[in-house]
Coordinates of C-alpha atoms in Angstrom, one line a residue:
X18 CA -34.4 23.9 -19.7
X19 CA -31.7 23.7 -17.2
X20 CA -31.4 26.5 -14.9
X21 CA -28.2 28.1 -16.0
X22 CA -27.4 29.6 -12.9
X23 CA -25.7 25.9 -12.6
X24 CA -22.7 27.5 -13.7
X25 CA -22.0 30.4 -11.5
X26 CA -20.6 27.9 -9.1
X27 CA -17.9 26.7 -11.7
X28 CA -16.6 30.2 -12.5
X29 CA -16.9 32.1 -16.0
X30 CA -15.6 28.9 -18.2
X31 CA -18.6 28.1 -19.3
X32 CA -21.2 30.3 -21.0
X33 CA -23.9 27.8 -21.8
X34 CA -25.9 25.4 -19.5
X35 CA -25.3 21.5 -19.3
X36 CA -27.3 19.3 -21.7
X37 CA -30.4 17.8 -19.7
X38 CA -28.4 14.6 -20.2
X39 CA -25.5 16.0 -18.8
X40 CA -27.3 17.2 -15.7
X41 CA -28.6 14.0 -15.3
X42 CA -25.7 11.9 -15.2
X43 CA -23.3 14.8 -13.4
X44 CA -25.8 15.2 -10.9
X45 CA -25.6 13.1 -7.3
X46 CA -27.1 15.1 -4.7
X47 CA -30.0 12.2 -4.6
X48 CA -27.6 10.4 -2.9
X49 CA -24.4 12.9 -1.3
X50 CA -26.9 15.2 0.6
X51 CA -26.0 12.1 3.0
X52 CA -22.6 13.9 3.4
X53 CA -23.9 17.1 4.8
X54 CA -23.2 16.8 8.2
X55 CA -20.2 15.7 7.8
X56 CA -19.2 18.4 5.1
X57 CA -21.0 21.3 7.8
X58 CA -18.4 20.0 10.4
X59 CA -15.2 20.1 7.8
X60 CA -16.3 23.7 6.5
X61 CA -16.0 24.9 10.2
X62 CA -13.1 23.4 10.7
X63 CA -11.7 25.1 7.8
X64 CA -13.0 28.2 8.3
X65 CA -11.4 28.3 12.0
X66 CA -8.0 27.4 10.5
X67 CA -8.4 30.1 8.1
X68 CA -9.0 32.9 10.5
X69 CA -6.2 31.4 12.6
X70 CA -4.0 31.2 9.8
X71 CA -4.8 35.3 9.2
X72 CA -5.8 34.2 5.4
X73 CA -9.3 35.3 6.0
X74 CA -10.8 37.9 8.8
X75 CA -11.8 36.1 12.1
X76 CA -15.5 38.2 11.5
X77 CA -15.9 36.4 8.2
X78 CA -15.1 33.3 10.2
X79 CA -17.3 33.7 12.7
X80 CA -20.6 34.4 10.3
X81 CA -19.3 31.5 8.2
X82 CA -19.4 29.4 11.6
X83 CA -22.6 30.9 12.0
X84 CA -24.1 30.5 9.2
X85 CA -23.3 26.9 8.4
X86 CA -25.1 25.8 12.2
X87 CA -28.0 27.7 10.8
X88 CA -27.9 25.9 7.6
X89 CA -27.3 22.1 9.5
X90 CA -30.5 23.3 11.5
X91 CA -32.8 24.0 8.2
X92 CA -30.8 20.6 6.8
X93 CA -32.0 18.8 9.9
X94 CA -35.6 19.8 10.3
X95 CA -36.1 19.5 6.6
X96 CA -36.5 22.8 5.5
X97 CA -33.9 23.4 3.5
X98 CA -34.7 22.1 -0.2
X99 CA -31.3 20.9 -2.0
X100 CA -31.3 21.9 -6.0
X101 CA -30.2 19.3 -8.5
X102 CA -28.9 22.2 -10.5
X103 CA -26.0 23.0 -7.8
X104 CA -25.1 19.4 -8.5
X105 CA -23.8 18.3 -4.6
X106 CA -23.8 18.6 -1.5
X107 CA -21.2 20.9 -1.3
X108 CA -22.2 23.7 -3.8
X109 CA -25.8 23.3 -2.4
X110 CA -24.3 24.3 1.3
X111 CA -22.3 26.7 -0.2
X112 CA -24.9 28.6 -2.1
X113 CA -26.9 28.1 1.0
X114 CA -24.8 29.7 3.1
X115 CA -24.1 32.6 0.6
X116 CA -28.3 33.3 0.9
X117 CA -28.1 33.4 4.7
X118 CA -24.8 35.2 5.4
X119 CA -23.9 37.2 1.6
X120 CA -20.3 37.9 0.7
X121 CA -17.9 35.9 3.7
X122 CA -19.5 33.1 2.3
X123 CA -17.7 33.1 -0.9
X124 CA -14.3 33.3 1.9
X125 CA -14.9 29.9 2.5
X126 CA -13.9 27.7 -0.5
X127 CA -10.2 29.6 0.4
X128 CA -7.5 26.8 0.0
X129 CA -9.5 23.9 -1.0
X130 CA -11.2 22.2 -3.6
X131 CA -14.5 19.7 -4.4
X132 CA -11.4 16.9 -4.4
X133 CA -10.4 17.5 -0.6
X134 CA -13.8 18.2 0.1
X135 CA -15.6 15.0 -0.7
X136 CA -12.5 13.1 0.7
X137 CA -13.0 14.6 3.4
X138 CA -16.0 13.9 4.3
X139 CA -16.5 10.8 2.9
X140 CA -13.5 9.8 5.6
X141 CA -15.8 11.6 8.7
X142 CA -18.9 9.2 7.2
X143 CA -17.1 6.0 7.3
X144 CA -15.5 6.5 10.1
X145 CA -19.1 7.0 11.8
X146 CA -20.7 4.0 10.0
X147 CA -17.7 2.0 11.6
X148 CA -17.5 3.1 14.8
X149 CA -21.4 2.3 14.4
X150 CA -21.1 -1.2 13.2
X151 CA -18.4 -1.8 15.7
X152 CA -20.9 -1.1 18.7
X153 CA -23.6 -3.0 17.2
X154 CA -21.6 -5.8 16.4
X155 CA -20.3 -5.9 20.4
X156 CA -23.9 -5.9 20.8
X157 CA -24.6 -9.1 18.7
X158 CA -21.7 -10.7 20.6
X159 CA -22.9 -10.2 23.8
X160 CA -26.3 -11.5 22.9
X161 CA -24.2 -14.8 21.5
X162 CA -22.5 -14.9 24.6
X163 CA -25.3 -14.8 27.3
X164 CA -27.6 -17.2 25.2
X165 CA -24.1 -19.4 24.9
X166 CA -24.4 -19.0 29.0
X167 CA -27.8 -20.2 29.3
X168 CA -26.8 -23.3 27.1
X169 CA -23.1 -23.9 27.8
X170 CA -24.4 -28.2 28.5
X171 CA -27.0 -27.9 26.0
X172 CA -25.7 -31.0 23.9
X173 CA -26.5 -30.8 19.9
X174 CA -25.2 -32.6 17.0
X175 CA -22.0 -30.9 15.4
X176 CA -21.5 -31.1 11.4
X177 CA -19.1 -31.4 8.5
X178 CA -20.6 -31.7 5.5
X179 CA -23.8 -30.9 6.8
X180 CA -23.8 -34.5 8.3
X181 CA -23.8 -35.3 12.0
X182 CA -20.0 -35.8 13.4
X183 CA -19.7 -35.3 16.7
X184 CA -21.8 -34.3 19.3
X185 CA -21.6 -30.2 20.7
X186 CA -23.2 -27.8 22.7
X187 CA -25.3 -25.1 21.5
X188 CA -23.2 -23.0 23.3
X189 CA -19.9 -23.8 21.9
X190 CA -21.5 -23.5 18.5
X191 CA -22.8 -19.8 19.4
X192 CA -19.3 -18.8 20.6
X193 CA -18.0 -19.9 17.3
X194 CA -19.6 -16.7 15.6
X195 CA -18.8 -14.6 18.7
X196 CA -14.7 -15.6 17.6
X197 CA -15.8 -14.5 13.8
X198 CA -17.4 -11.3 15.0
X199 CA -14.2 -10.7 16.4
X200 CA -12.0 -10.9 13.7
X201 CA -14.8 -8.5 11.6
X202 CA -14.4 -6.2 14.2
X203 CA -10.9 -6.2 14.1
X204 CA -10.5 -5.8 10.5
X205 CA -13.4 -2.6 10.4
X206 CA -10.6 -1.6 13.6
X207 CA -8.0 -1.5 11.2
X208 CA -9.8 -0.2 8.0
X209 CA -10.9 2.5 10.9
X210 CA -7.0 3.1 11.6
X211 CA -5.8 3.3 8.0
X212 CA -8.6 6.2 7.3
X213 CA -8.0 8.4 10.0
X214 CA -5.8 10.8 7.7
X215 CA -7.0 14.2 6.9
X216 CA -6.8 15.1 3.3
X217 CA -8.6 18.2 3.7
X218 CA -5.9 21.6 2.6
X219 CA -4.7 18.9 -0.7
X220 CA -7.0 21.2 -2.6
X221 CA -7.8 20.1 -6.4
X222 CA -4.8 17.9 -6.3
X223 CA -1.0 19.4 -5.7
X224 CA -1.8 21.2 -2.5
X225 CA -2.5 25.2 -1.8
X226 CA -0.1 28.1 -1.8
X227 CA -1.8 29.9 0.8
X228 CA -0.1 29.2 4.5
X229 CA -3.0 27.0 5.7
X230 CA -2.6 24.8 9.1
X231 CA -3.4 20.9 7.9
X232 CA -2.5 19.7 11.6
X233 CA -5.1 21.6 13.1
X234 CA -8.0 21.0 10.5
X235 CA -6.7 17.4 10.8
X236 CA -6.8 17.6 15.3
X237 CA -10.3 19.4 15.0
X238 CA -11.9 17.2 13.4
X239 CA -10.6 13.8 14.9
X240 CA -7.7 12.7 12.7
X241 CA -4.6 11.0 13.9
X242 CA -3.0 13.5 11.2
X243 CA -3.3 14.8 7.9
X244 CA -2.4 12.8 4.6
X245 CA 1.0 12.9 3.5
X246 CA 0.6 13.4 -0.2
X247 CA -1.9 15.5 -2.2
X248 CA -2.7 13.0 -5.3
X249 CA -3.0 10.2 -2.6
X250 CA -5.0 12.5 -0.7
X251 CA -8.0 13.1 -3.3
X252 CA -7.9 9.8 -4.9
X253 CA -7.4 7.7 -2.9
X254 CA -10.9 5.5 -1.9
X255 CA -8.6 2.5 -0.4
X256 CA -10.6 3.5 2.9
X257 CA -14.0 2.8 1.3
X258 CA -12.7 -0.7 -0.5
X259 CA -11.4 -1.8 3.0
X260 CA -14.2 -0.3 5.0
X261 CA -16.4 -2.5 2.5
X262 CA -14.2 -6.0 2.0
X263 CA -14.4 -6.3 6.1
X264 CA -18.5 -5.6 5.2
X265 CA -18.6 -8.7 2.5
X266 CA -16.6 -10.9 5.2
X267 CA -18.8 -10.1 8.1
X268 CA -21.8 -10.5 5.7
X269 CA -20.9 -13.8 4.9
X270 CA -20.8 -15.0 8.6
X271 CA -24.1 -13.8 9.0
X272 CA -25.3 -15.2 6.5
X273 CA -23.7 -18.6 7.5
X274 CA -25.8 -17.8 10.4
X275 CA -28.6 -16.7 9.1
X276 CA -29.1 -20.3 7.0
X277 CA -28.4 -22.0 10.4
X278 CA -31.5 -20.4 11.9
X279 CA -33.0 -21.2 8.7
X280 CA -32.1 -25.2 9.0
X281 CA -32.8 -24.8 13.0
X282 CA -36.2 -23.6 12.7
X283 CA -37.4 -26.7 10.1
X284 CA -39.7 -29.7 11.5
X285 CA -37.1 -31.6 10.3
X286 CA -34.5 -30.3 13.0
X287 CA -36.6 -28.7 14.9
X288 CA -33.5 -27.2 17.1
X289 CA -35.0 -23.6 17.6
X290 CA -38.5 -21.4 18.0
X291 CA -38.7 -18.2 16.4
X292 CA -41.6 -16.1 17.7
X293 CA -43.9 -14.0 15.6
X294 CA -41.8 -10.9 15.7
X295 CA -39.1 -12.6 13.1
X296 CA -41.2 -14.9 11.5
X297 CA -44.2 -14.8 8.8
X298 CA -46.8 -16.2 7.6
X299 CA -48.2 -17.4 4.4
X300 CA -50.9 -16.0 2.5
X301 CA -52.1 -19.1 1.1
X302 CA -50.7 -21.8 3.8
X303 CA -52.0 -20.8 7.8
X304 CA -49.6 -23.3 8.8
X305 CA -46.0 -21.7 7.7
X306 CA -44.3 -19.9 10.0
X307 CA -41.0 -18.5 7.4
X308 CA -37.7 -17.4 9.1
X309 CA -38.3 -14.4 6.8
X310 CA -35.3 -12.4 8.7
X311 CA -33.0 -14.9 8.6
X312 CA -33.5 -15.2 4.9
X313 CA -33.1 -11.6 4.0
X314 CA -30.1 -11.2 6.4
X315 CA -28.8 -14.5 4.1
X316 CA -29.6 -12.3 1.1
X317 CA -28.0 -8.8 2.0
X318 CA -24.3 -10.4 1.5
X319 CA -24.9 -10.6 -2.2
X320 CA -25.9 -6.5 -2.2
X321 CA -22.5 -6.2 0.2
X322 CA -20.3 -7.8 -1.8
X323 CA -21.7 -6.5 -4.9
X324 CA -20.6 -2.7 -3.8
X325 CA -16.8 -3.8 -2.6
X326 CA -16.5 -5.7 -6.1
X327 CA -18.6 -2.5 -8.2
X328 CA -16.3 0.1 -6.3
X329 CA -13.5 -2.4 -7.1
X330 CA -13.8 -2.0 -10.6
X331 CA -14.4 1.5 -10.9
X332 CA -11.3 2.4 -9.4
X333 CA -9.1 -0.2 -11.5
X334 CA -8.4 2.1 -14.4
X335 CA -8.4 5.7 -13.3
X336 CA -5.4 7.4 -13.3
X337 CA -4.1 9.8 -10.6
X338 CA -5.6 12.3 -9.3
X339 CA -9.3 12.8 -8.9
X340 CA -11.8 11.7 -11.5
X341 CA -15.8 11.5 -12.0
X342 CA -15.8 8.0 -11.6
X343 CA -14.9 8.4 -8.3
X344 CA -18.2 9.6 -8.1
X345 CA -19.8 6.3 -8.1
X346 CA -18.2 5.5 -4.8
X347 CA -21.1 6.6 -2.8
X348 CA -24.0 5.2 -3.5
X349 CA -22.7 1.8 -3.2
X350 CA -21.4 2.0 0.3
X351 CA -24.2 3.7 1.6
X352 CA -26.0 0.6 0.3
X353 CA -23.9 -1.4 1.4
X354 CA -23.1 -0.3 5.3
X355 CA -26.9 0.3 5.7
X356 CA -27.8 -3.2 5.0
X357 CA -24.9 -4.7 7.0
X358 CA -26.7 -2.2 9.7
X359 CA -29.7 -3.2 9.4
X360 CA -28.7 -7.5 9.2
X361 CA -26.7 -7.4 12.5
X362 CA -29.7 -5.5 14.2
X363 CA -31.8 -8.5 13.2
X364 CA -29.3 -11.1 13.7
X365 CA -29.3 -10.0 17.5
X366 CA -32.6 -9.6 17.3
X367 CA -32.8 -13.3 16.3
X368 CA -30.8 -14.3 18.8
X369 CA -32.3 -12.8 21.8
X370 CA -35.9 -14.1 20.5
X371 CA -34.3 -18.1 19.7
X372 CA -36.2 -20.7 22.1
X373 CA -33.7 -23.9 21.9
X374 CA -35.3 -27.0 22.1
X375 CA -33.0 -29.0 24.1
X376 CA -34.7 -32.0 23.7
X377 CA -34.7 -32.1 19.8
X378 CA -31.2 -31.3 19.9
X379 CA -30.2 -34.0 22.4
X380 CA -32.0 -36.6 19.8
X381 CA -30.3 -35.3 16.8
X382 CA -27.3 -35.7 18.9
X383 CA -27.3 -39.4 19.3
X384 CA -28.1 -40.4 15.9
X385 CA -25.6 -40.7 13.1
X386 CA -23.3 -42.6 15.2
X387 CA -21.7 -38.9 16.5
X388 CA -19.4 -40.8 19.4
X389 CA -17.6 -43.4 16.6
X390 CA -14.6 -41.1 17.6
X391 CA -14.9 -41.3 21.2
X392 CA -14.8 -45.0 20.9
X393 CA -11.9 -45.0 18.6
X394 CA -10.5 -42.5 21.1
X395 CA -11.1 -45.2 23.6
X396 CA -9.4 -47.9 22.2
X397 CA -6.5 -46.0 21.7
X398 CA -6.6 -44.6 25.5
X399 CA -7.4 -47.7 27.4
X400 CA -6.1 -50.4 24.9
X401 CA -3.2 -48.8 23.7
X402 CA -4.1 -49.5 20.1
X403 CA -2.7 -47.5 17.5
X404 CA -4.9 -44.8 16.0
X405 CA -5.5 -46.1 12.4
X406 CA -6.0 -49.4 13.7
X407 CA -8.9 -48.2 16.0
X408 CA -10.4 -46.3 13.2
X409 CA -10.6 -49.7 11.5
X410 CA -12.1 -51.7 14.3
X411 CA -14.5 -48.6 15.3
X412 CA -16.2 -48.6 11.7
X413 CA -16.8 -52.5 12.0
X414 CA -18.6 -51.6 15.4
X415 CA -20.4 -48.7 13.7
X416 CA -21.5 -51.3 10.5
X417 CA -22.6 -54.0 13.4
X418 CA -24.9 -51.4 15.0
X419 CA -26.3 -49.9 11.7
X420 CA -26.6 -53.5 10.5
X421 CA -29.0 -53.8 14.0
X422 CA -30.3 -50.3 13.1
X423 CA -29.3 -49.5 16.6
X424 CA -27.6 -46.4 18.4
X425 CA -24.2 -47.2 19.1
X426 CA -25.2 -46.9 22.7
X427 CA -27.2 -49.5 22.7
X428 CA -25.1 -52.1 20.6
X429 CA -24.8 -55.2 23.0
X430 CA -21.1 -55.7 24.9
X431 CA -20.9 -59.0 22.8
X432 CA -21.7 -57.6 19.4
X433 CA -18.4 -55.4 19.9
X434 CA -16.2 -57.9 21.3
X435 CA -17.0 -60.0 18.7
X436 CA -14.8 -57.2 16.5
X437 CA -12.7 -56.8 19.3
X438 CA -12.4 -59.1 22.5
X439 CA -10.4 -56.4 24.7
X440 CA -13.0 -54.2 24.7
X441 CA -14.8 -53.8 28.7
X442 CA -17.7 -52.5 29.4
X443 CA -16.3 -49.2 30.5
X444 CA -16.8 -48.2 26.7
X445 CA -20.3 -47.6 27.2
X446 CA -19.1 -44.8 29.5
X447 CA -18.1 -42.4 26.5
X448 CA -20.6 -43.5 24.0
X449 CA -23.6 -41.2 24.8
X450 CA -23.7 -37.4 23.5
X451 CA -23.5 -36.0 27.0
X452 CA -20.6 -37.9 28.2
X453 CA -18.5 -37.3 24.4
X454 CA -18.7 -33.2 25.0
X455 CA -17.8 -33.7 28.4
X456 CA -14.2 -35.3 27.4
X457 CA -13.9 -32.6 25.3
X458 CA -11.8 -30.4 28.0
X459 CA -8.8 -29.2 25.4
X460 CA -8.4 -25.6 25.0
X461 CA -11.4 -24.7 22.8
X462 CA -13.1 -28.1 22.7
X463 CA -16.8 -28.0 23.7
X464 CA -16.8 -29.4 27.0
X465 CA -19.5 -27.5 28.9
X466 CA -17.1 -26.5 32.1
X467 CA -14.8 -25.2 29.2
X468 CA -17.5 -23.4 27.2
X469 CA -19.0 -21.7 30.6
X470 CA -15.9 -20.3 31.1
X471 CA -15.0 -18.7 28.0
X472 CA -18.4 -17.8 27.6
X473 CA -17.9 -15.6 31.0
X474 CA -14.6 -14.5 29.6
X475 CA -16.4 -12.8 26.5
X476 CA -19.2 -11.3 28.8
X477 CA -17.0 -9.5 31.1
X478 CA -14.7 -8.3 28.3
X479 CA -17.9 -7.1 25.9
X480 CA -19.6 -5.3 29.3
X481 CA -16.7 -3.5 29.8
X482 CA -16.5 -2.0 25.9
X483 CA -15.7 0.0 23.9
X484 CA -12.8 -2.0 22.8
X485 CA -12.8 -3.8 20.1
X486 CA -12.6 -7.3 19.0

């Protein structure tokens, strides 16, 4: 039977307990005792702006104070056992508090409600999850960066369509996901920005009559200020879709990444060596050696995604102000900013841990006729021909050297003039891998000299931290 005392935190309403039924689906403190820290911290801060504010006695303040550090400490050793029956975190902190201090604690819901509550501290544990993805994404840039260092002239083949273009160095291709780390940083910087409003003192939904101080809850606890508009204030979870959209997006480029090292790590490219500690084995084949990280970091964007779109959809319908539904808000990003966590911390594990094999690379390079467009570019340089034109007469040279099965490289002087009789044998000077990234010197192109020195850029500016993107 459900313990009835359940109800003495909703008042004298109700006279009979919940269905078992009902407990079970009204119930979340599986999942919300996540919030307690973060609900400790907003209860002091509300019970100091109560005491300044003269609506409750500075001693009550003081034991509530008190008494919620001594319940964090029994919360954060593991002593302190949270009852499904109490429902949340918040009523199990409150009746808590009410066994370790007696009557002040019952001061301390004063001018708020569950609505501000949660809100309120669902803003303080978002904001930490940010501000923690932020510093370990710097941290996966800066390992992009110095291995982009290390291989600024290491020349491998560059793709569209997952068919060799034109030849690139592994550095430049690194730096690439440094630039998309970026922009996820910058868009967690602004979901970051948008949150930092205080809806705590909105009570149930239309605000308090007592004369409470929102400015100083709001400065105490670390907002820019406190929320404008009491409806907004409790039902709003814009932070949480935002906070989790700028998880799918930076999912996805780690996943893009993620089936790189997969591809890389093949015999048949053969680009990079994983050691042991992100690799495993197979129980039936003692040959394999499975990028096992990269393919669950490849995987987590489904569960990331999934929690922006489910949180999506919950919040599609509901009217203002606060509803159950809003409930289901939690448990998805928790999900969902732990394994975004937990992929960047193997990404950058991954990265530090890659061997390239410069060789491999170099050989992939050369084949698939990658330099055609340096010798187009050539024609149009040194003989002045018009692009589409050189186009033409550079896939008749490419068809003469497949026709030889030869690198383009290695196609005689003769065999090309015999497409086109202008051509010298200062072509051949452009036509290996090496040579094509080297012309590449426009802003952004992969020339080695350009890629060393953006890589450098990025190095001094992540060192320095914490700023972001």
């Amino acid at each position: 039977m459900t313990d009835k005392s359940a109800n003495r935190m909703w008042g004298g309403r109700f006279t009979a307990s919940p269905a078992e039924i009902m407990e079970e689906i009204n119930t979340s403190i599986g999942f919300d005792k996540r919030l307690a820290p973060q609900d400790i911290r907003a209860s002091k801060a509300h019970a100091a702006m109560l005491a300044e504010a003269g609506i409750i006695d500075k001693e009550d303040a003081a034991a509530i104070i008190k008494g919620l550090d001594a319940v964090a400490a029994e919360i954060d050793s593991g002593k302190l056992v949270f009852s499904r029956a109490l429902e949340d975190v918040h009523m199990n902190v409150e009746s808590r508090l009410k066994e370790v201090i007696g009557t002040p604690a019952g001061r301390l819901h004063t001018a708020r409600s569950r609505n501000d509550q949660v809100a309120t501290d669902f803003r303080l544990y978002v904001r930490e999850r940010i501000d923690a993805l932020d510093e370990a994404l710097a941290g996966l840039q800066l390992a992009l960066v110095r291995k982009a260092e290390a291989h600024a002239a290491t020349v491998m083949p560059g793709f569209t369509h997952l068919q060799p273009a034109q030849p690139v160095t592994f550095g430049h291709h690194l730096l690439a996901y440094v630039e998309m780390l970026s922009r996820d940083r910058g868009r967690l910087a602004d979901a970051r920005a948008r949150l930092n409003e205080c809806p705590l003192g909105s009570a149930a939904l239309a605000g308090t009559s007592f004369p409470i101080d929102r400015q100083a809850t709001a400065k105490a606890l670390g907002f820019d200020k406190p929320t404008d508009n009491s409806l907004d204030a409790v039902s709003d979870r814009d932070f949480v879709l935002e906070t989790l959209a700028a998880a799918a997006i930076c999912a996805v480029h780690l996943s893009r990444f993620a089936e790189e090292v997969v591809l890389w790590t093949t015999p048949q490219f053969g680009f990079i060596k994983l050691s042991d500690k992100f690799t495993t084995g197979s129980s039936i084949m003692p040959q394999k050696r499975n990028p096992d990280a990269a393919e669950l970091t490849r995987a987590k964007v489904g569960r990331i995604a999934g929690a922006f779109q489910s949180l999506l959809i919950v919040m599609k319908g509901l009217p203002l102000a606060y509803s159950k539904d809003m409930q289901e808000d939690k448990e998805v990003a928790f999900d969902a900013l732990d394994s975004l966590g937990l992929a960047v911390a193997a990404t950058t594990g991954m990265v530090e841990d890659m061997q390239p094999q410069a060789a491999a690379m170099l050989a992939a390079a050369a084949g698939g006729y990658s330099t055609a467009t340096d010798l187009a570019d050539w024609l149009v340089r040194v003989l002045e021909m018009p692009f589409r034109d050189a186009h033409h007469v550079t896939g008749r040279i490419v068809a003469a050297a497949e026709a030889q099965n030869l690198a383009l490289d290695k196609l005689s002087l003769a065999a090309m003039q015999a497409v086109e009789p202008r051509i010298t044998a200062d072509v051949f000077s452009i036509l290996s891998p090496q040579n094509s990234v080297k012309s590449r010197v426009s802003h952004g192109g992969t020339a080695p000299q350009n890629v060393a020195k953006m890589a450098s850029a990025w190095r001094k500016r992540l060192e320095k931290g914490p700023a972001r993107g």
